[in-house]
Coordinates of C-alpha atoms (C1' of nucleotides) in Angstrom, one line a residue:
Chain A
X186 CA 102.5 -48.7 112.8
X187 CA 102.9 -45.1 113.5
X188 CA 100.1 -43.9 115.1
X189 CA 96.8 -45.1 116.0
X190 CA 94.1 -42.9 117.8
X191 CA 90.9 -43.8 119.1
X192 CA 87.7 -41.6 119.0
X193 CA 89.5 -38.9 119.0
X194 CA 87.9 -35.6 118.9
X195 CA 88.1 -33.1 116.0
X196 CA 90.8 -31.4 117.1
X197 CA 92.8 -34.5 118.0
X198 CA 92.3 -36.2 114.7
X199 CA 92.7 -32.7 112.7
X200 CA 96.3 -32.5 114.6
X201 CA 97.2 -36.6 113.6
X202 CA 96.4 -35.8 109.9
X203 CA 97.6 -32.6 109.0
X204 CA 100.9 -34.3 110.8
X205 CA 101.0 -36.8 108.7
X206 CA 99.3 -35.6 105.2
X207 CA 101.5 -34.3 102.3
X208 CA 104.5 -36.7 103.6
X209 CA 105.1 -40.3 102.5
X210 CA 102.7 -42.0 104.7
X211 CA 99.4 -43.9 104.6
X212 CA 97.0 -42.3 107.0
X213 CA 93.8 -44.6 107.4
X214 CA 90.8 -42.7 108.4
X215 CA 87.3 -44.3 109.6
X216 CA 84.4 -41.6 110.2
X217 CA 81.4 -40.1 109.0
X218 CA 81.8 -37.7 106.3
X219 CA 80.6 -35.5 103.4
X220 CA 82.4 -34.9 100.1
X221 CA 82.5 -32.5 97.2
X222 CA 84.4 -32.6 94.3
X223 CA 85.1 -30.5 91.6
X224 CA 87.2 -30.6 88.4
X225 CA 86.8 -32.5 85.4
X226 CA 83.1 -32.9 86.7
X227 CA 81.2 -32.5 89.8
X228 CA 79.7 -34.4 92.7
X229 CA 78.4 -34.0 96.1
X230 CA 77.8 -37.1 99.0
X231 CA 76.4 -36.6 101.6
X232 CA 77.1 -37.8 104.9
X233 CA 77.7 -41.3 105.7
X234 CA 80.4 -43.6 107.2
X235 CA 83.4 -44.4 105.0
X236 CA 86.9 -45.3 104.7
X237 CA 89.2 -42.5 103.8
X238 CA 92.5 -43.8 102.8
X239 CA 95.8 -41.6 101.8
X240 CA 98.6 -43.1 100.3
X241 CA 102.4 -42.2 100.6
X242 CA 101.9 -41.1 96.7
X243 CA 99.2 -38.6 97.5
X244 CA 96.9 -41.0 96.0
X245 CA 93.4 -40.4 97.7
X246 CA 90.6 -43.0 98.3
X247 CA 86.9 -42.3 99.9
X248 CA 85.7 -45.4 100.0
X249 CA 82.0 -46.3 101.2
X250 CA 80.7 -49.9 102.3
X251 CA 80.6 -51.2 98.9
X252 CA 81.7 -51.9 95.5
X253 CA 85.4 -52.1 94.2
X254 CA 85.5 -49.0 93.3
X255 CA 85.7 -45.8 95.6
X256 CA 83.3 -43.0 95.8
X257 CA 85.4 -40.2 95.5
X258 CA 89.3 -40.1 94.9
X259 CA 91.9 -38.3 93.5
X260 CA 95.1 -40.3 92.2
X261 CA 97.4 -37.2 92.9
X262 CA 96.9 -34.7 95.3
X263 CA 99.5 -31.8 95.1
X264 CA 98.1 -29.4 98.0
X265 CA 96.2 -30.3 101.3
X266 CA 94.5 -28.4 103.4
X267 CA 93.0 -29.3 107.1
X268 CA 90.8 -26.7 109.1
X269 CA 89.0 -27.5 112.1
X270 CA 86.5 -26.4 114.4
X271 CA 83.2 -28.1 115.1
X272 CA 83.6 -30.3 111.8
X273 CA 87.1 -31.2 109.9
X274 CA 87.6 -29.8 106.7
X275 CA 90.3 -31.6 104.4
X276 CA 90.9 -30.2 101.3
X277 CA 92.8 -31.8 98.9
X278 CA 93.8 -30.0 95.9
X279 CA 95.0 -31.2 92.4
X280 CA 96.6 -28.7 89.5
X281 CA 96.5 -30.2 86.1
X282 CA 93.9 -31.3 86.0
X283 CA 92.5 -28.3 88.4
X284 CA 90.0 -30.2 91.2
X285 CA 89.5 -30.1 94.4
X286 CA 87.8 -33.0 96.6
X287 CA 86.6 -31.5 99.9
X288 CA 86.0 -33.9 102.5
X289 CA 84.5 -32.9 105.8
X290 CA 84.3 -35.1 109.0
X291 CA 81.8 -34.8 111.2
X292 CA 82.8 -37.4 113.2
X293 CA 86.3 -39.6 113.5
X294 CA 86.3 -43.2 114.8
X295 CA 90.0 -43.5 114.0
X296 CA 93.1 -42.3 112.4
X297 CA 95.9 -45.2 111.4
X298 CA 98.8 -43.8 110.2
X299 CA 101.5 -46.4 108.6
X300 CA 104.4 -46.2 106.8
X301 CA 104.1 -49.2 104.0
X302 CA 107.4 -51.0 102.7
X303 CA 106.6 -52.5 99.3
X304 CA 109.4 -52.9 97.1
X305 CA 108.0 -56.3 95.3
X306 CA 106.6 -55.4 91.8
X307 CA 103.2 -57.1 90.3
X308 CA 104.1 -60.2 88.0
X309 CA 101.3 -60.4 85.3
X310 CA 100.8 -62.7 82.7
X311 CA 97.6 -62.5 80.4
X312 CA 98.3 -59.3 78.7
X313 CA 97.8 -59.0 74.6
X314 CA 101.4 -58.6 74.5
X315 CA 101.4 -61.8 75.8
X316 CA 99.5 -62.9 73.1
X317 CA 101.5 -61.4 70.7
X318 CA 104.4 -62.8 71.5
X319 CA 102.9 -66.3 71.8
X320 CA 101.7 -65.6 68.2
X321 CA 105.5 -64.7 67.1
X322 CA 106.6 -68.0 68.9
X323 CA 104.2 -70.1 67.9
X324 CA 102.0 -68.7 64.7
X325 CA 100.4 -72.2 64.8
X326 CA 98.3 -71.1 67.7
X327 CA 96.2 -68.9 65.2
X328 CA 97.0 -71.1 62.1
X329 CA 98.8 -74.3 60.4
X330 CA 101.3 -72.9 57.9
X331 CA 101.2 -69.2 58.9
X332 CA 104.5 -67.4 59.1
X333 CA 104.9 -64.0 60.7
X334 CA 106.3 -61.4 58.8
X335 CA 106.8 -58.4 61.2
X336 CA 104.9 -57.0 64.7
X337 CA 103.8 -53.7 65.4
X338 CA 103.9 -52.9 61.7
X339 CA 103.5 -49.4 61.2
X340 CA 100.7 -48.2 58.7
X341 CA 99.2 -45.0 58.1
X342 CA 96.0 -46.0 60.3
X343 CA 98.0 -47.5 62.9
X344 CA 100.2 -50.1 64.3
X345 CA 99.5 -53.8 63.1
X346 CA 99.7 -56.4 65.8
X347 CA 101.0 -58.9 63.8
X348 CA 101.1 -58.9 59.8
X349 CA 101.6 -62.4 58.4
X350 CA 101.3 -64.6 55.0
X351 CA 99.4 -67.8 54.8
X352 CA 100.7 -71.2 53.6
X353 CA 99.0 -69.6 50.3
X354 CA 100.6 -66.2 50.5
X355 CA 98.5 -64.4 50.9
X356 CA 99.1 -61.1 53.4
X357 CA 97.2 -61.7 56.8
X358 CA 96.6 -58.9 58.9
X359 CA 96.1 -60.0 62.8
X360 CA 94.5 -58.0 65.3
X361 CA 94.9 -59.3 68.5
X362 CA 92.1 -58.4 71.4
X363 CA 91.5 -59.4 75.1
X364 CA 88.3 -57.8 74.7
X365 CA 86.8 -57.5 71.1
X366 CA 84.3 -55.6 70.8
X367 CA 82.4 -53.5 67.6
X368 CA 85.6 -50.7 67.2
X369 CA 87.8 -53.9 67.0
X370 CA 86.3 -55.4 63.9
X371 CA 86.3 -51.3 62.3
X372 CA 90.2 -51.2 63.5
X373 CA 90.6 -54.4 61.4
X374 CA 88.8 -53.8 58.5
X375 CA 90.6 -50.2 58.0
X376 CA 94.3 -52.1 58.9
X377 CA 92.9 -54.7 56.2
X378 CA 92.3 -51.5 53.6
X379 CA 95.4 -50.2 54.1
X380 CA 97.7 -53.4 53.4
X381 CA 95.1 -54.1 50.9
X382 CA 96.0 -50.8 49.5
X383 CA 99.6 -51.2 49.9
X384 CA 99.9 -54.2 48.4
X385 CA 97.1 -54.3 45.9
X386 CA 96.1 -57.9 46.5
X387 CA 93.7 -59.4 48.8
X388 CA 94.2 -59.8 52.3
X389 CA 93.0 -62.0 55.0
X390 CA 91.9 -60.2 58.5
X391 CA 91.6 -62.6 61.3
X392 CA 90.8 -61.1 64.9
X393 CA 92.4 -63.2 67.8
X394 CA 90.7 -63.0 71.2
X395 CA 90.2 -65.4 74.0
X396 CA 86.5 -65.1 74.0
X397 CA 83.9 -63.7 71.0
X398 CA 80.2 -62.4 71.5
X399 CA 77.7 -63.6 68.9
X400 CA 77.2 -60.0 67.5
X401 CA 81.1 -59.2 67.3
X402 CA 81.3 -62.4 65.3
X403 CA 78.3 -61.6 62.9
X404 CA 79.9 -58.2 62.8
X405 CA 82.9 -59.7 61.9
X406 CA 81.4 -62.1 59.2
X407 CA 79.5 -59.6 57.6
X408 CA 83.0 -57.4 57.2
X409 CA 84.9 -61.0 55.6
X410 CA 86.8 -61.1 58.4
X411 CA 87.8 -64.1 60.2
X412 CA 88.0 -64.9 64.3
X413 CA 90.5 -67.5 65.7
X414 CA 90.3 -68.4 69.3
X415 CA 93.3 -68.6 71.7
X416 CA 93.1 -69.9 75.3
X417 CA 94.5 -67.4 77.6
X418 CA 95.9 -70.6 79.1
X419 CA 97.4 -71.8 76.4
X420 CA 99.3 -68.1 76.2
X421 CA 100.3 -68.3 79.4
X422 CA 102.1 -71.4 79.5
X423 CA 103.8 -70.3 76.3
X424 CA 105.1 -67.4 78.0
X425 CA 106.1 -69.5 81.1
X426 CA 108.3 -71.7 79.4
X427 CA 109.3 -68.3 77.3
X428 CA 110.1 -67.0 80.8
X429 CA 111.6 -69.9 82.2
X430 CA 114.1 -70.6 79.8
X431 CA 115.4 -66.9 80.0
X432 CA 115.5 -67.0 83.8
X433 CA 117.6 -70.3 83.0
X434 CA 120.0 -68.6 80.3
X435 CA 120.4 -65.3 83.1
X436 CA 121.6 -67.9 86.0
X437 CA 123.8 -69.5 83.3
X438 CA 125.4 -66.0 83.0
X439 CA 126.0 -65.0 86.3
X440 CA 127.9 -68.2 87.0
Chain B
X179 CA 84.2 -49.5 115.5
X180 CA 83.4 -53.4 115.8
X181 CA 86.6 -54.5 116.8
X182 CA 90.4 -53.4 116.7
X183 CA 93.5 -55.5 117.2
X184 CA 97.0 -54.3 117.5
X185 CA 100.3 -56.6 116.2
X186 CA 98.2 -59.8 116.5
X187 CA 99.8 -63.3 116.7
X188 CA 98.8 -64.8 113.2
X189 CA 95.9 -67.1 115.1
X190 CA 94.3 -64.4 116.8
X191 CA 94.3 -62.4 113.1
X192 CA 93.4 -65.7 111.8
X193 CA 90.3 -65.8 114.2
X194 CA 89.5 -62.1 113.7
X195 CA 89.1 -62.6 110.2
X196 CA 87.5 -65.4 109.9
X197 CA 85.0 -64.3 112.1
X198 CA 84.2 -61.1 110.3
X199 CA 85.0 -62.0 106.5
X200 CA 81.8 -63.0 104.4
X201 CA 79.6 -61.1 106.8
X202 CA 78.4 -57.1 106.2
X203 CA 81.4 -56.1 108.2
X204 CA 84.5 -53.8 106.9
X205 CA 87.6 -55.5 107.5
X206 CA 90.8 -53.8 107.3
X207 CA 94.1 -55.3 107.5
X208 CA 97.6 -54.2 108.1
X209 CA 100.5 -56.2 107.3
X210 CA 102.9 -58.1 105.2
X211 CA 101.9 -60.3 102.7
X212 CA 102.3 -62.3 98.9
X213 CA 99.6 -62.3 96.7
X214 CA 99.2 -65.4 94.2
X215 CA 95.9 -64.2 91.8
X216 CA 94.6 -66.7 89.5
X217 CA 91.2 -66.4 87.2
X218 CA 91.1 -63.9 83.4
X219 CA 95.1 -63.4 84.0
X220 CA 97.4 -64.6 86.5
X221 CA 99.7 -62.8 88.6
X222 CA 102.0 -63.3 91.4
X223 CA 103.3 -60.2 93.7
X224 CA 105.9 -61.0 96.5
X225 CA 106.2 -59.9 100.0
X226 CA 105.3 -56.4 100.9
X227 CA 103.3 -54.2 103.2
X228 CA 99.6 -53.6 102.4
X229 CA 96.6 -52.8 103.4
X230 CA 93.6 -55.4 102.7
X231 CA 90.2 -54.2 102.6
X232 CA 87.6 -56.8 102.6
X233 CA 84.2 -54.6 102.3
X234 CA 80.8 -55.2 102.9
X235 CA 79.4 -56.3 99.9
X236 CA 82.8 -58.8 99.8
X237 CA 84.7 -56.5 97.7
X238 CA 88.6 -57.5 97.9
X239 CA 91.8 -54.9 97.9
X240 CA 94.6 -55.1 97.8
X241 CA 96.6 -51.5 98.3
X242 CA 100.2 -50.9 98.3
X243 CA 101.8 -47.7 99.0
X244 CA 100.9 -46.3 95.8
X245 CA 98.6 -45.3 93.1
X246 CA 94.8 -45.0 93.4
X247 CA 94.2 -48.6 92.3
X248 CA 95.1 -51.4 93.9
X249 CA 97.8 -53.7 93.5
X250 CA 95.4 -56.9 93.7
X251 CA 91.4 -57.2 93.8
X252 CA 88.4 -59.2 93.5
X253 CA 84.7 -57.1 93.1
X254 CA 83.0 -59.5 94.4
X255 CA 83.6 -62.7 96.1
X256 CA 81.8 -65.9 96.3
X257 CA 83.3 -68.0 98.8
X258 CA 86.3 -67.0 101.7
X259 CA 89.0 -69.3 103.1
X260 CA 91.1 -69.1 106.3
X261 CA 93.9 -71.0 107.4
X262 CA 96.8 -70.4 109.6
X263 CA 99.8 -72.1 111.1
X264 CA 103.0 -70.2 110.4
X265 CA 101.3 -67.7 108.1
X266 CA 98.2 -66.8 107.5
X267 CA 96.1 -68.1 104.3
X268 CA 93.4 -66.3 103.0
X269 CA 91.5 -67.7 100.0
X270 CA 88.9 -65.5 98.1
X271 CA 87.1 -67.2 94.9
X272 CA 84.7 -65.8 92.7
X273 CA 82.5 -68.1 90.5
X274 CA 82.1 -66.0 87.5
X275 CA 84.6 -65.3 86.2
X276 CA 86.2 -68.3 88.1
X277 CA 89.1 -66.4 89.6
X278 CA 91.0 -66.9 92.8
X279 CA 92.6 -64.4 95.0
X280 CA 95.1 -66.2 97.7
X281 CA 96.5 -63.6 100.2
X282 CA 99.7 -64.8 102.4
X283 CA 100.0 -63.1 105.8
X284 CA 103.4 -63.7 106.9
X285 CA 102.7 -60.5 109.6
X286 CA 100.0 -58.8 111.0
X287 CA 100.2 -54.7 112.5
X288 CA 96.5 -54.6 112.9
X289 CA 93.0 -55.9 112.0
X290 CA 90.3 -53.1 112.0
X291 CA 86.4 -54.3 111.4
X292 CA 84.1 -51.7 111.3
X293 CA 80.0 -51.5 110.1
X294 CA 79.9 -48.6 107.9
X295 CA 76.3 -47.2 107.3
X296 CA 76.3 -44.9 104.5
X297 CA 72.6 -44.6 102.8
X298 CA 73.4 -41.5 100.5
X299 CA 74.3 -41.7 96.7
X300 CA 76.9 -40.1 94.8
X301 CA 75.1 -37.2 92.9
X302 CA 77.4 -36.5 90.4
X303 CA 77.8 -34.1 87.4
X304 CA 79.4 -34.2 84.2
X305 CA 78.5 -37.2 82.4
X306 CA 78.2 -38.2 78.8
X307 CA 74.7 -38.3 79.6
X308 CA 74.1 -34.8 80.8
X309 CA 75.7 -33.7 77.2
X310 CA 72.9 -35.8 75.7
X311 CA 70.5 -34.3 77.8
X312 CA 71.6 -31.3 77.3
X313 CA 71.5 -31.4 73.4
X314 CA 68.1 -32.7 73.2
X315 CA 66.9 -29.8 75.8
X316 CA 68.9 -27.1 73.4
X317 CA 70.0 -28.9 69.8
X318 CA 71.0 -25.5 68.9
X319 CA 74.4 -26.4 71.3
X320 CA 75.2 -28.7 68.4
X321 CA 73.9 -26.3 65.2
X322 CA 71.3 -24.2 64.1
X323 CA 67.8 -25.5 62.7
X324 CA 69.0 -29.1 64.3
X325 CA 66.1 -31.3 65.2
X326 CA 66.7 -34.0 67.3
X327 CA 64.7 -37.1 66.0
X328 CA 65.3 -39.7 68.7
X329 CA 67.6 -40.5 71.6
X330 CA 69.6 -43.8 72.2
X331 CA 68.5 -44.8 69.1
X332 CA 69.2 -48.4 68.2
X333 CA 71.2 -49.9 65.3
X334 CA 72.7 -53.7 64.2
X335 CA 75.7 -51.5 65.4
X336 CA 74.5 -50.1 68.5
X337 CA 73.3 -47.7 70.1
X338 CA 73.4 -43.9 68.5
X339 CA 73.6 -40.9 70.9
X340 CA 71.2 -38.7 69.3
X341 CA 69.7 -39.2 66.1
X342 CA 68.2 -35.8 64.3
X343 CA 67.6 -33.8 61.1
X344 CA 69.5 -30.3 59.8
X345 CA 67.6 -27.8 58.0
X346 CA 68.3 -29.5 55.0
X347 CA 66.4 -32.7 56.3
X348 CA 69.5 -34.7 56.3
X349 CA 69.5 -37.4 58.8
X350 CA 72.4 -36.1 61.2
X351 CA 74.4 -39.0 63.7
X352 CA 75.6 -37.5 66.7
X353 CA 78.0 -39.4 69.0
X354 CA 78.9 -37.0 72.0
X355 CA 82.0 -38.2 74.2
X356 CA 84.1 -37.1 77.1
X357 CA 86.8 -37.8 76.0
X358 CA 86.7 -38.5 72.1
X359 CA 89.4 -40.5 70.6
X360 CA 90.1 -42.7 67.5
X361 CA 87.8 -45.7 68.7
X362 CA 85.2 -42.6 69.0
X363 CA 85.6 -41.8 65.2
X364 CA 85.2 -45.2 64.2
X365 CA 82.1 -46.0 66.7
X366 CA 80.6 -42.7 64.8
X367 CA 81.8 -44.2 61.5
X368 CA 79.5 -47.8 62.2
X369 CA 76.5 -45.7 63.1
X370 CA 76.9 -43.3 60.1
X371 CA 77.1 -46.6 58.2
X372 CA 74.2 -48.5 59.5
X373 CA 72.1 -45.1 59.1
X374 CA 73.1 -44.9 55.4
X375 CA 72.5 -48.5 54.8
X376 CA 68.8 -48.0 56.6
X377 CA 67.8 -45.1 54.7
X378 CA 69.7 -45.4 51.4
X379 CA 71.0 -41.5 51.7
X380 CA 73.6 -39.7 52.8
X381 CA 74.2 -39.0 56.1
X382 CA 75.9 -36.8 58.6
X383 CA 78.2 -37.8 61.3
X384 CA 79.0 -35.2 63.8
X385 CA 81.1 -35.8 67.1
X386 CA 80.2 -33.4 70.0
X387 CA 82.7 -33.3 72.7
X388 CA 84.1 -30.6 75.1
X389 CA 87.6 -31.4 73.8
X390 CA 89.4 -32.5 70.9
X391 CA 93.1 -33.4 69.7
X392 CA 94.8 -32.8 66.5
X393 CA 95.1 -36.2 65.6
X394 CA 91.4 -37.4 66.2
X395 CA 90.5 -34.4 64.6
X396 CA 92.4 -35.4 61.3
X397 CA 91.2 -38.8 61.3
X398 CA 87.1 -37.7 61.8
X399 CA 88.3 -35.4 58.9
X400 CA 89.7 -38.5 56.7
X401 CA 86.5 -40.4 57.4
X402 CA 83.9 -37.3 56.4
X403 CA 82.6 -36.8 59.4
X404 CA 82.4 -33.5 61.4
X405 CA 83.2 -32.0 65.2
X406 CA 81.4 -29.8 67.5
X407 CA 82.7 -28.5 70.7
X408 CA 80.3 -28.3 73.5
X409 CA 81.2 -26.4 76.9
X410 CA 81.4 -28.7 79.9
X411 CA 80.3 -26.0 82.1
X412 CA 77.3 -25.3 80.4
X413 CA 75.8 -28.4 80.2
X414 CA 76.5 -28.8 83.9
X415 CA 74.9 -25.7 84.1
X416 CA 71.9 -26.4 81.6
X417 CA 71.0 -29.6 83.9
X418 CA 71.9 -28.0 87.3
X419 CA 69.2 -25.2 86.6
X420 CA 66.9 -29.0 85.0
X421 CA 67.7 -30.6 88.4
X422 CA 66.9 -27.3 90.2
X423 CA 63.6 -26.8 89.0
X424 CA 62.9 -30.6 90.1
X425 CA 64.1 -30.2 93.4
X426 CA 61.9 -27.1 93.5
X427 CA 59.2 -29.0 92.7
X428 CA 59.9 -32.4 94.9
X429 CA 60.1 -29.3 97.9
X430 CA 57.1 -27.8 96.5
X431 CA 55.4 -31.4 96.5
X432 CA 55.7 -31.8 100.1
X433 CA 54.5 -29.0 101.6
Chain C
dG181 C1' 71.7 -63.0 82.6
dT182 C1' 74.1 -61.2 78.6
dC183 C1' 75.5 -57.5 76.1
dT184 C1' 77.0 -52.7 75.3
dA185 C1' 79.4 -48.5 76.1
dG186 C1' 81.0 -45.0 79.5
dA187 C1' 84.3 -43.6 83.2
dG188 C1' 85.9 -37.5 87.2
dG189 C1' 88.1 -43.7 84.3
dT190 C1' 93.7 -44.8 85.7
dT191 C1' 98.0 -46.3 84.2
dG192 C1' 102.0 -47.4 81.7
dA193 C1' 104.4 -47.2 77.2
dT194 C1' 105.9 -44.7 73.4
dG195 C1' 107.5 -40.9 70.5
Chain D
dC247 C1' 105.8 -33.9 78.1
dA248 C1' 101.8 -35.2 75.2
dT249 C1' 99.6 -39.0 73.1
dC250 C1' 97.7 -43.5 72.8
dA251 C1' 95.7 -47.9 73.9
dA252 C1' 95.1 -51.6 77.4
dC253 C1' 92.9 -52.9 81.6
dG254 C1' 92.4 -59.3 85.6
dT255 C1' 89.5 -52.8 83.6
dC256 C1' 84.7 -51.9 86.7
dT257 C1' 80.0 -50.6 86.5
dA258 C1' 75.5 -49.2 85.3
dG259 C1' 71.8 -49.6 82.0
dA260 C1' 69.1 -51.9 78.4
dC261 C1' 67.1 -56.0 76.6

DNA sequence: GTCTAGAGGTTGATG
DNA sequence: CATCAACGTCTAGAC
């Protein structure tokens, strides 16, 4: 920890934060405040107690009691400004795209200024590339018989997440979709066009998700297009072992 | 401030926490710690310093150094877990989804719990919405002789911005976006469809935005349909001088 | 409660 | 450096 200050006054906690703003620590504010914001749009709150948080990045966070997600921000500051006298006044300034978030304190409970170590990257597994891969591993996840025939095929409407044939050979175009919604069966339909186009036959277009709505599905039907469920867990494991046996073939290298 | 602890053995942050978590209290915590989340995805992030924020309404973060959104999270939790012997173990799990958050406290600089009251609301400017609003107060902003039909109008596709006439008593589809990109175009596209398909004539698809690319562009072109650029700052405008006039009259109605 | 689409989205990858 | 699409998206609103 770097500094911690009590109840300071204005002035005290004006003095701790212009300190410590604009360099590469987090300063943790608690107080009652007002914000404005201007740029891409426009708000105003009005005074309450929050949680101002500013990271070593610039990254700024106004958060209130509640919810995930914070009431005001700004993910890169590039110019700060404190003034104080009966209130503080921080400004923090962004250029591209222009905004400004004013914040101004009428009253600070505490300042916490750290300096955060954090080399250790986020390990995520579940991401459609995930799924994509699984697909190219293991095309029997979205079908007996399918072969893949190229990912991330490039066609004038976009990129293809997976473009297959069946055991019947005919093209299949695969969209893959943590998410599906409406867009994804259009996004389908016109990769399905295009190969249809391209190839003057017919082509299957099957949409693989890990969950379906009923009206994405009827959407779907009524388009001739086809859904296949995969289990996120299923895709995971894949990957694992996927993982796994390259972590395996790395140590055998560095022996 | 409800209570503040500095460099804590991992039992008294253990007791700290665990008296505070899964009650309205703020609860901010310094330290080093491994995150293990498990639930939609699955991810794994190693030692580091953070800051955890467990917030009123039981919202979970979990900040490193960097970036405006956190490394970990959980919007809401259902049920908390503490445990300590060497390290500290806390467990947050959420029903729906079923999702698990397990935070590993090998260190603890402080433990900050605070009661935040903050009663005011965000009143913010700039939405999608107040484009809408906008257009239906002035359809001129989108073209001359436009009359605007309806308003959220809804379709087997969803839900169309504004629905209206030209001067030539065509039916007119208006999707008005932010930030307009190709999932925009082919959201337009469905309504434009089910519209056609309803009325059995032709029909317009215009997308109003206050900003546009090349590319988009080009592909609205491709699919017939049409673009209009509408100023941000006058629709903020048009419904601050709305919201003016209301406040006048909220002032006027209690006197 | 489920479904739908927006967001001051943010962020990372890609050309 | 701009563009593009995913996100453990989250969140509010409509049904």
């Amino acid at each position: 920890m770097e500094e911690l200050v009590e109840d300071p006054g204005i002035e005290e906690a004006a003095e701790v934060i212009e300190r410590y703003v604009a360099r590469p620590y987090t300063v943790q504010v608690n107080g009652l405040c007002s914000v404005n914001y201007q740029g891409r749009a426009k708000s105003s709150l009005d005074r309450g107690e929050r949680l101002v948080v500013i990271k070593q990045d610039s990254a700024l966070l106004v958060h209130g009691p509640e919810n995930y997600q914070p009431k005001n921000w700004q993910p890169e500051v590039d110019s700060w400004n404190v003034e104080s006298d009966e209130e503080l006044l921080l400004t923090a300034k962004r250029n591209d795209p222009d905004e400004t978030v004013e914040l101004r304190f009428e009253d600070v409970e505490t300042v916490l200024v750290t300096q955060m170590v954090d080399r250790s990257e986020l390990k995520l597994r579940g991401h459609e590339i995930d799924i994509h891969e699984s697909i190219e591993e293991d095309p029997e996840l979205v079908e007996e018989g399918l072969k893949v025939i190229e990912r991330e095929r490039k066609t004038p409407a976009g990129y293809i997440d997976v473009f297959a044939r069946d055991p019947e050979d005919r093209y299949v175009v695969i969209e893959v979709k943590r998410n599906p919604d409406y867009n994804t069966v259009l996004q389908l339909q016109r990769y399905v066009d295009e190969i249809e186009d391209e190839f003057a036959s017919e082509v299957r277009g099957i949409l693989v998700a890990p969950k379906m709505t009923d009206n994405v599905l009827d959407y779907l039907d009524d388009h001739g297009l086809e859904f296949v469920e995969v289990e996120m867990e299923d895709v995971i494991a894949s990957y694992e072992s996927l993982d796994d046996s390259q972590t395996e073939l790395e140590s055998f290298s560095e022996v």
